[in-house]
PDB file of C-alpha atoms in Angstrom:
ATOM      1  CA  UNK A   1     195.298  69.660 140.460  1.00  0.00           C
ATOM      2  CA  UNK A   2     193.794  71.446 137.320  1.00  0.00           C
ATOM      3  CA  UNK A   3     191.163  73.953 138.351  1.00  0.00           C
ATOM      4  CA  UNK A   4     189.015  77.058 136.395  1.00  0.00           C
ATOM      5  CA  UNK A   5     187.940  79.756 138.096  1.00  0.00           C
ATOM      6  CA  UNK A   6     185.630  82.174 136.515  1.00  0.00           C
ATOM      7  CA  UNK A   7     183.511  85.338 137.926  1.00  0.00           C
ATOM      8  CA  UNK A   8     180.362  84.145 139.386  1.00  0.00           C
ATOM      9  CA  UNK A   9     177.158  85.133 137.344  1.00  0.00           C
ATOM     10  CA  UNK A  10     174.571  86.353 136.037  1.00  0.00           C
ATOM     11  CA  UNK A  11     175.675  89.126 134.019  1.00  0.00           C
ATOM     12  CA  UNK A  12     173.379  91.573 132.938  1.00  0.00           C
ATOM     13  CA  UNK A  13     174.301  94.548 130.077  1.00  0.00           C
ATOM     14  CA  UNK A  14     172.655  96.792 127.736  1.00  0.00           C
ATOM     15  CA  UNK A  15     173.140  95.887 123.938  1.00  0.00           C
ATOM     16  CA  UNK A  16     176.295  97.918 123.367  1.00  0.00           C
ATOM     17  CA  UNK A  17     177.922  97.504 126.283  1.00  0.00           C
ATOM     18  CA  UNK A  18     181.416  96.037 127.277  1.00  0.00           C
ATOM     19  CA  UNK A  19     181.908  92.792 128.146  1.00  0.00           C
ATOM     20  CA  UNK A  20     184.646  91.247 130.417  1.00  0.00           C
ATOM     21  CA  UNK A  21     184.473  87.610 132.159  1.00  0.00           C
ATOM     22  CA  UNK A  22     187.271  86.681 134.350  1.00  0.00           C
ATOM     23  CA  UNK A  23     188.827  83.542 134.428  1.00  0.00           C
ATOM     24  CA  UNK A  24     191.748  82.333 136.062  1.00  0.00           C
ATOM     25  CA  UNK A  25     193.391  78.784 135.935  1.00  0.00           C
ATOM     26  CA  UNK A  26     195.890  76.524 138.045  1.00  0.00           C
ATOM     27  CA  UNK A  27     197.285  73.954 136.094  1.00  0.00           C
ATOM     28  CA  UNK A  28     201.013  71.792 135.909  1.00  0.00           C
ATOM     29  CA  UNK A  29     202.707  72.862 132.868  1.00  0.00           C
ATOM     30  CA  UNK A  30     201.245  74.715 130.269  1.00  0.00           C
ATOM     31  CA  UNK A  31     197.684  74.106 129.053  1.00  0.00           C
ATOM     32  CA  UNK A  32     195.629  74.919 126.442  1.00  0.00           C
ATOM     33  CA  UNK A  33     192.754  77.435 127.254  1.00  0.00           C
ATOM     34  CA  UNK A  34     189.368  77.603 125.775  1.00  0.00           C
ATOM     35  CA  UNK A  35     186.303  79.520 125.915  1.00  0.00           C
ATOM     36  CA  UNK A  36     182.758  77.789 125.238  1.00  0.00           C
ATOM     37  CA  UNK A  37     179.583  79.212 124.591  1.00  0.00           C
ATOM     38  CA  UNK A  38     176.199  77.480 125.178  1.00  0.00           C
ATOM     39  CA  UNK A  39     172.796  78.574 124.060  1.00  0.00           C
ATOM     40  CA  UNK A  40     169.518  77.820 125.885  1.00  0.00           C
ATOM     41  CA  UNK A  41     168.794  74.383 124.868  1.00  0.00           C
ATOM     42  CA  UNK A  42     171.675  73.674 123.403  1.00  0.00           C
ATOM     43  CA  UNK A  43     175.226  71.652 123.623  1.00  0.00           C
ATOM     44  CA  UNK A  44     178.766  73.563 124.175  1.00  0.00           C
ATOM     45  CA  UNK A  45     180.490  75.759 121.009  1.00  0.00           C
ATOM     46  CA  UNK A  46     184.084  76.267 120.811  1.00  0.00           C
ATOM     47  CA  UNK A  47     183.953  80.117 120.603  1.00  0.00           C
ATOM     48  CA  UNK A  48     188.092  80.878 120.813  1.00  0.00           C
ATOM     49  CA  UNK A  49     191.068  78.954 122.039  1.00  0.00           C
ATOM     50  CA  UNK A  50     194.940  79.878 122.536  1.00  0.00           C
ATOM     51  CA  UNK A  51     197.517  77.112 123.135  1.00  0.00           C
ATOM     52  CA  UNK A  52     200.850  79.335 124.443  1.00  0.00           C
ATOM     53  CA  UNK A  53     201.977  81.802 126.210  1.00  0.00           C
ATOM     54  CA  UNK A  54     200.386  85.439 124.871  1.00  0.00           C
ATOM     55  CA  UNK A  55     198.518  84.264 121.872  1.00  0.00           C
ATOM     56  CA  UNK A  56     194.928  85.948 121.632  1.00  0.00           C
ATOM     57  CA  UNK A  57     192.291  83.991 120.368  1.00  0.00           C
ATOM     58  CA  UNK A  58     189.465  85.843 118.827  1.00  0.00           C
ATOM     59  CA  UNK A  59     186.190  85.166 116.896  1.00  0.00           C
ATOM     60  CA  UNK A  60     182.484  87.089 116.566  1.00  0.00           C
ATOM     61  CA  UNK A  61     184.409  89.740 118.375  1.00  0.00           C
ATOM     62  CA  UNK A  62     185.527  87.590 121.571  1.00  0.00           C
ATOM     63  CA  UNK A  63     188.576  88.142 122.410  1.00  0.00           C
ATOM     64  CA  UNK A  64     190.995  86.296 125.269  1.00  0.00           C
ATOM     65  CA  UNK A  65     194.626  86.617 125.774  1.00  0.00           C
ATOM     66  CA  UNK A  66     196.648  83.683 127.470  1.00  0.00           C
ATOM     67  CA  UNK A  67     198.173  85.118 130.237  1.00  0.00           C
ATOM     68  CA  UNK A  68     200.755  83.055 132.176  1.00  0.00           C
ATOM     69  CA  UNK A  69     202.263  85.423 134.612  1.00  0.00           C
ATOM     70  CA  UNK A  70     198.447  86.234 135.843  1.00  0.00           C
ATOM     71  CA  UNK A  71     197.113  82.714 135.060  1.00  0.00           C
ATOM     72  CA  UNK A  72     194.348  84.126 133.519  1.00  0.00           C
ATOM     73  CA  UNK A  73     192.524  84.128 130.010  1.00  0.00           C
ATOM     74  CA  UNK A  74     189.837  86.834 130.408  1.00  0.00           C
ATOM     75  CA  UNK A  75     187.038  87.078 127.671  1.00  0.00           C
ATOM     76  CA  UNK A  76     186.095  90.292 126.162  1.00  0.00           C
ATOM     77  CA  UNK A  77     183.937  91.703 123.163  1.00  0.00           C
ATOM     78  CA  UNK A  78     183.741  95.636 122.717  1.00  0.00           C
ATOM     79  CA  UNK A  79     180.044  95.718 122.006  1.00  0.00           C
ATOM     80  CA  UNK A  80     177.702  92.996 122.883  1.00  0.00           C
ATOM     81  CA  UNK A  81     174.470  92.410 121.205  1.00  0.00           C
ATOM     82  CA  UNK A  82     171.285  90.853 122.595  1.00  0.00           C
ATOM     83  CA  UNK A  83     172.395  87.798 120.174  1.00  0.00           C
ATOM     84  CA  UNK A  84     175.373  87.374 122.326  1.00  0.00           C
ATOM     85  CA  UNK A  85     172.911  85.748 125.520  1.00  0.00           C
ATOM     86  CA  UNK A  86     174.112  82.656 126.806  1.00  0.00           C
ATOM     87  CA  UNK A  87     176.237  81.074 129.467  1.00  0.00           C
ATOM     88  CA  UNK A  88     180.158  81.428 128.462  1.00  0.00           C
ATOM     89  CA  UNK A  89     182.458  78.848 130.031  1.00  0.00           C
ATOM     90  CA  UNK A  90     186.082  78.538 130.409  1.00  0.00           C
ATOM     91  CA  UNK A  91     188.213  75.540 130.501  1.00  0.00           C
ATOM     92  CA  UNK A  92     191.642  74.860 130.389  1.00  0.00           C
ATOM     93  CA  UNK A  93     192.767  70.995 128.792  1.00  0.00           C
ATOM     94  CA  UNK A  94     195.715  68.547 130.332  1.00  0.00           C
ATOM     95  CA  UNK A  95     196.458  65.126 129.221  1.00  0.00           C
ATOM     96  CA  UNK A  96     193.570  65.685 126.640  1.00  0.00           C
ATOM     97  CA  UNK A  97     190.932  66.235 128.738  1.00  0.00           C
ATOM     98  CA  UNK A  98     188.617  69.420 129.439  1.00  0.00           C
ATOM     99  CA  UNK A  99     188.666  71.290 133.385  1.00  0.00           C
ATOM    100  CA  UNK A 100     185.775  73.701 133.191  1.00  0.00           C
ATOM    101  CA  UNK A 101     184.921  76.552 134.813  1.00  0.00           C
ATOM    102  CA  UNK A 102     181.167  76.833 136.538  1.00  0.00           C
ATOM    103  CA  UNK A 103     180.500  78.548 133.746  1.00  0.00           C
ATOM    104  CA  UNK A 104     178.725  82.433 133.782  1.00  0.00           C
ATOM    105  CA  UNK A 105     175.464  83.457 132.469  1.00  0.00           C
ATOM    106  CA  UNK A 106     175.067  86.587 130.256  1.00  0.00           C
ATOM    107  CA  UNK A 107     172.002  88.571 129.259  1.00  0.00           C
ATOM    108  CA  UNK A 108     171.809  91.410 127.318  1.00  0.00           C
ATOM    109  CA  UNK A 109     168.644  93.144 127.077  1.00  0.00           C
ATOM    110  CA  UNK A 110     168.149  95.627 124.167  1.00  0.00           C
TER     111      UNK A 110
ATOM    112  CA  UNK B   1     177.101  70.871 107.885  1.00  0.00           C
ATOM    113  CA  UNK B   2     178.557  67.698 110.104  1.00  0.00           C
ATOM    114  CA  UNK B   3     177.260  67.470 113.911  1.00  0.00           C
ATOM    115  CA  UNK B   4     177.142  65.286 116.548  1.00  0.00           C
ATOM    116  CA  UNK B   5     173.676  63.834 117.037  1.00  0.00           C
ATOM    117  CA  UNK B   6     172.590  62.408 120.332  1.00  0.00           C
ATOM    118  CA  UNK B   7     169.170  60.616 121.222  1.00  0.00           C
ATOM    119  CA  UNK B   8     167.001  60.886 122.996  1.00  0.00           C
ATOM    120  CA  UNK B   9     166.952  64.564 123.562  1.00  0.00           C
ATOM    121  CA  UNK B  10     164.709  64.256 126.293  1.00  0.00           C
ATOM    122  CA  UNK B  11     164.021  61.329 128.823  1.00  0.00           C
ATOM    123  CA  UNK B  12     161.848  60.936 131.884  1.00  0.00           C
ATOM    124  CA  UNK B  13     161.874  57.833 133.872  1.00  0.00           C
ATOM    125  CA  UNK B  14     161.389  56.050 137.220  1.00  0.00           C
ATOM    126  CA  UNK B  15     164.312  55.040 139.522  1.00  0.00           C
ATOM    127  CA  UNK B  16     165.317  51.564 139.058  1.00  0.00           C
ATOM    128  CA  UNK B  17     164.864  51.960 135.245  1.00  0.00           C
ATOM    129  CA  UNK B  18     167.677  50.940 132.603  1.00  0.00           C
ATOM    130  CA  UNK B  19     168.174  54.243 130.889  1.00  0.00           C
ATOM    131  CA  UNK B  20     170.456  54.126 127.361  1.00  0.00           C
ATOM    132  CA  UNK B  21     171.570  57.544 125.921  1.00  0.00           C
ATOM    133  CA  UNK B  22     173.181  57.179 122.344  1.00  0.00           C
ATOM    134  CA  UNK B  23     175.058  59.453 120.217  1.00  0.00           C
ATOM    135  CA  UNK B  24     176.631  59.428 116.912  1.00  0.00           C
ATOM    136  CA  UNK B  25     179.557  61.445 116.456  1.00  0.00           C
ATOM    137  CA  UNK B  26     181.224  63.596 113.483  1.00  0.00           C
ATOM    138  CA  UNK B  27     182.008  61.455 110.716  1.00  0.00           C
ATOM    139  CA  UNK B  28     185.932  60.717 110.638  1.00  0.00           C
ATOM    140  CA  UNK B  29     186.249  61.553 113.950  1.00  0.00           C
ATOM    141  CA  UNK B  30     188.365  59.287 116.500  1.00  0.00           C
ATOM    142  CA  UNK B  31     187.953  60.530 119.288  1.00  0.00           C
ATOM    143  CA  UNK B  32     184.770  60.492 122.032  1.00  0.00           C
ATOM    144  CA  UNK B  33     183.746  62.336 125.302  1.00  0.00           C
ATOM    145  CA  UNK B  34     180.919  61.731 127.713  1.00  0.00           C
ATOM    146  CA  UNK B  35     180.073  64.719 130.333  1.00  0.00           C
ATOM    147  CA  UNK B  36     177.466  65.157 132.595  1.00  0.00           C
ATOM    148  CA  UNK B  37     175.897  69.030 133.480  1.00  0.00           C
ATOM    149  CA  UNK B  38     174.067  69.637 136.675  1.00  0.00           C
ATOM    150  CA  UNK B  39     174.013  72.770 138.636  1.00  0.00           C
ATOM    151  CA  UNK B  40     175.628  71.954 141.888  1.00  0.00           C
ATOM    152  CA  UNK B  41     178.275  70.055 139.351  1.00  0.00           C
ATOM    153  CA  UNK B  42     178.785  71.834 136.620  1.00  0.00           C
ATOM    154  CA  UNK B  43     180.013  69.917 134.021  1.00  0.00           C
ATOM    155  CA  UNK B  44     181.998  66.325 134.634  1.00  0.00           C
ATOM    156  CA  UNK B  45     183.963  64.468 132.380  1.00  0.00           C
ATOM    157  CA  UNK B  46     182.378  60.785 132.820  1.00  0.00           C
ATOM    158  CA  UNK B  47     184.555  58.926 130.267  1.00  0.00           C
ATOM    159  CA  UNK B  48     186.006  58.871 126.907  1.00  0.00           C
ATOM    160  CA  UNK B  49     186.680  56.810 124.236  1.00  0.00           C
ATOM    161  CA  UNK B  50     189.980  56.529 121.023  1.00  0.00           C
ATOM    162  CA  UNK B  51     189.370  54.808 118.475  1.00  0.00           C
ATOM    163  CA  UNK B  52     186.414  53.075 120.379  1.00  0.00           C
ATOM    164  CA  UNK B  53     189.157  52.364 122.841  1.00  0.00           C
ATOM    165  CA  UNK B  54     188.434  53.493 126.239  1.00  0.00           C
ATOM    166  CA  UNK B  55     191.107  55.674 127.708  1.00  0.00           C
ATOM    167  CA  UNK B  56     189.624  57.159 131.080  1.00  0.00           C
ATOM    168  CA  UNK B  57     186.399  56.234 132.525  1.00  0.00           C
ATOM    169  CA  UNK B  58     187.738  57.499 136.030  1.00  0.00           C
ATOM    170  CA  UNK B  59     184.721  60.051 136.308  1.00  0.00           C
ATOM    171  CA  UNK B  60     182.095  57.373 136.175  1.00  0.00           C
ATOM    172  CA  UNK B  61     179.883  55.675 138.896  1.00  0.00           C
ATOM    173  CA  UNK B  62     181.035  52.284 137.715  1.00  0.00           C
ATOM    174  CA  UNK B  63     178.459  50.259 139.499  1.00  0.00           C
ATOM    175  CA  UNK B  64     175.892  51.790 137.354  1.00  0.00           C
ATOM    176  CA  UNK B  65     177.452  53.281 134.396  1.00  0.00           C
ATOM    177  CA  UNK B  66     178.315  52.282 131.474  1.00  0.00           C
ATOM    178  CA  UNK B  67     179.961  53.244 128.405  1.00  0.00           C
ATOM    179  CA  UNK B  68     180.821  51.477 125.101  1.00  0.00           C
ATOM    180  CA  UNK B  69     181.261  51.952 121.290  1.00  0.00           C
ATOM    181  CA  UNK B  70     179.727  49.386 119.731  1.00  0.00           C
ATOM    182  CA  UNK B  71     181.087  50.814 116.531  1.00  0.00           C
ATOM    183  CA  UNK B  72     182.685  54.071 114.847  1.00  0.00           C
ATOM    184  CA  UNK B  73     179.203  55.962 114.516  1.00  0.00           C
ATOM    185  CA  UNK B  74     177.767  55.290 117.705  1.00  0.00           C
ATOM    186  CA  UNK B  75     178.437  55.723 121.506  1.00  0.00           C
ATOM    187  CA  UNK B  76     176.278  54.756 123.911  1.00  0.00           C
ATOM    188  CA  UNK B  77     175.891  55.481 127.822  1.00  0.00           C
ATOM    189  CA  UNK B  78     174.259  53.761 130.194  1.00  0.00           C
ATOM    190  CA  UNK B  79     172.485  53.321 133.548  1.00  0.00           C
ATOM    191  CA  UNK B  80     171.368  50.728 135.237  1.00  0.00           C
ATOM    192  CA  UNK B  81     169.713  50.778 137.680  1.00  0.00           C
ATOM    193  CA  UNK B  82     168.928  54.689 137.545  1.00  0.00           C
ATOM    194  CA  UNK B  83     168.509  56.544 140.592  1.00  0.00           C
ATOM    195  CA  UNK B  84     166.712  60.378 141.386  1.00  0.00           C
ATOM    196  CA  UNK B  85     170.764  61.710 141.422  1.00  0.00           C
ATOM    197  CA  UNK B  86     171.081  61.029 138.225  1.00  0.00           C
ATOM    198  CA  UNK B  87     168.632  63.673 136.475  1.00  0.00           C
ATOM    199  CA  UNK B  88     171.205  65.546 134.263  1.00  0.00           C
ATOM    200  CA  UNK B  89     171.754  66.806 130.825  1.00  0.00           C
ATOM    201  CA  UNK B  90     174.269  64.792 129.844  1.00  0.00           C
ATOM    202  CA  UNK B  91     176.279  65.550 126.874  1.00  0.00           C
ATOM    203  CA  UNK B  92     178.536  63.852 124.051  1.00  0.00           C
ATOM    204  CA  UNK B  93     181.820  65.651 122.425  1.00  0.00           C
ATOM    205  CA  UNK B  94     184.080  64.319 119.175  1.00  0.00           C
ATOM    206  CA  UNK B  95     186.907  65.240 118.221  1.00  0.00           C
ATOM    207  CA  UNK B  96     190.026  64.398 116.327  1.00  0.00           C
ATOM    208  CA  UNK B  97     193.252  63.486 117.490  1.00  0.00           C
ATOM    209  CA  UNK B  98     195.771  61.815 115.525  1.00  0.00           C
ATOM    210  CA  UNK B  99     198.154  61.453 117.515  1.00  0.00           C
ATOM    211  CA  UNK B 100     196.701  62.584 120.463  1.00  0.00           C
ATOM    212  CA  UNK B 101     197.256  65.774 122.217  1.00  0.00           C
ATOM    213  CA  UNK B 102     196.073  68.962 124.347  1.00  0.00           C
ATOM    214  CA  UNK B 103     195.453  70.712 121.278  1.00  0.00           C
ATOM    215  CA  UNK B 104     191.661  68.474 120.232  1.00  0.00           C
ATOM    216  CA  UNK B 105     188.889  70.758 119.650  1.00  0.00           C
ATOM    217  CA  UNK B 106     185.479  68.810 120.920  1.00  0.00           C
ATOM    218  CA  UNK B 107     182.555  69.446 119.213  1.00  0.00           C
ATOM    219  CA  UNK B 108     179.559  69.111 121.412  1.00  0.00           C
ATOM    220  CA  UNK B 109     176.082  67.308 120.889  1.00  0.00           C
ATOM    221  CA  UNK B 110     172.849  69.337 121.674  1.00  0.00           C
ATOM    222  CA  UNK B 111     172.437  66.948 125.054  1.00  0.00           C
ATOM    223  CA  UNK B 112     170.042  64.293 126.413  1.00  0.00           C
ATOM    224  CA  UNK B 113     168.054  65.732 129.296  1.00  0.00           C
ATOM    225  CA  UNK B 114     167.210  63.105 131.628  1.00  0.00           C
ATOM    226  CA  UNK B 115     164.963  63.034 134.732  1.00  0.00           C
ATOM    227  CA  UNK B 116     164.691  60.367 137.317  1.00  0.00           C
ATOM    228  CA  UNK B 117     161.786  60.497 139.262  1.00  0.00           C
TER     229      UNK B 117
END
């Protein structure tokens, strides 16, 4: 079936800091992959999608590349802020429908 | 700014209870989800709705659950009767598909929070 894995939280950095979260996928075929962001007390944001094969999606300095050979679509930013707090999750679609990961929590303390 | 709105935000009942959660999606969209967040869970695809059509309700409890689209602006979701296993945030998504496809971004409401004591 259609599974997302990602790395088991939390995840605690210093403002500045590197950020990787690994996800990996299993899927028939070739999905799409997203990444979602969700504040405290909020719903899910579409922070960056890819739909092939070695795109990159990117936004607010996220970045993931669609890996098929690794099955993976890890998320990275360069520099995280304290801004950037919130639980990130990945999910892969098939037959129109989401598969999410557990989803990982991030802090960043100043 | 278009969003989808979803009421009540926050609910706190006793099992047994009819609970309704409603939710008005992006204008012009076709195109509705209904998920359910717990921890032990995650997040769970319940059912969703084209064109107020439902396609796949496979992911809900269907001796309790519910799910309809009265019209184009509102979804609703509900339980009945509601049981202690039910306390969730559960969430609404639209999106817009012509034609279908894997490609649909969903654009999520802020979530009803619901307790069942």
């Amino acid at each position: 079936g259609n599974s997302v894995t990602q790395m088991e939280g939390p995840v605690t950095l210093s403002e500045e800091a590197f950020l990787t979260i690994n996800c990996t996928y299993t899927a028939t075929g070739y999905p799409s992959l997203f990444w979602y962001v969700q504040y405290p007390g909020e719903g899910l944001q579409l922070l960056l999608k890819a739909t092939k094969a070695d795109d990159k999606g990117s936004n607010k300095g996220f970045e993931a590349t669609y890996r098929k050979e690794t099955t993976s679509f890890h998320l990275e930013k360069g520099s995280v802020q304290v801004s950037d707090s919130a639980v990130y999750f990945c999910a892969l679609t098939r037959s129109e429908k989401l598969v999410f990961g557990k989803g990982t929590k991030l802090t960043v303390n100043p | 700014d278009a969003r989808v709105t979803q009421t009540p935000r926050h609910k706190v009942t006793e099992m047994g209870q009819e609970v309704t959660m409603r939710c008005q999606p992006i204008l012009g969209h076709n195109t509705v989800f209904w998920y359910r967040q717990t921890m032990m869970q995650g997040l769970e695809l319940l059912a969703y709705f084209r064109n107020r059509a439902p396609l796949d309700d496979s992911g809900m409890p269907k001796d309790r659950f519910s799910a309809e689209m009265p019209d184009a602006t509102l979804a609703t979701l509900k339980i009945q009767p509601s049981e202690p296993r039910d306390s969730a945030v559960y969430f609404c998504a639209s999106g817009s598909s012509p034609g279908g496809g894997a490609q649909e971004t969903q654009y999520f409401g802020p979530g009803t929070r619901l307790l069942v004591l």
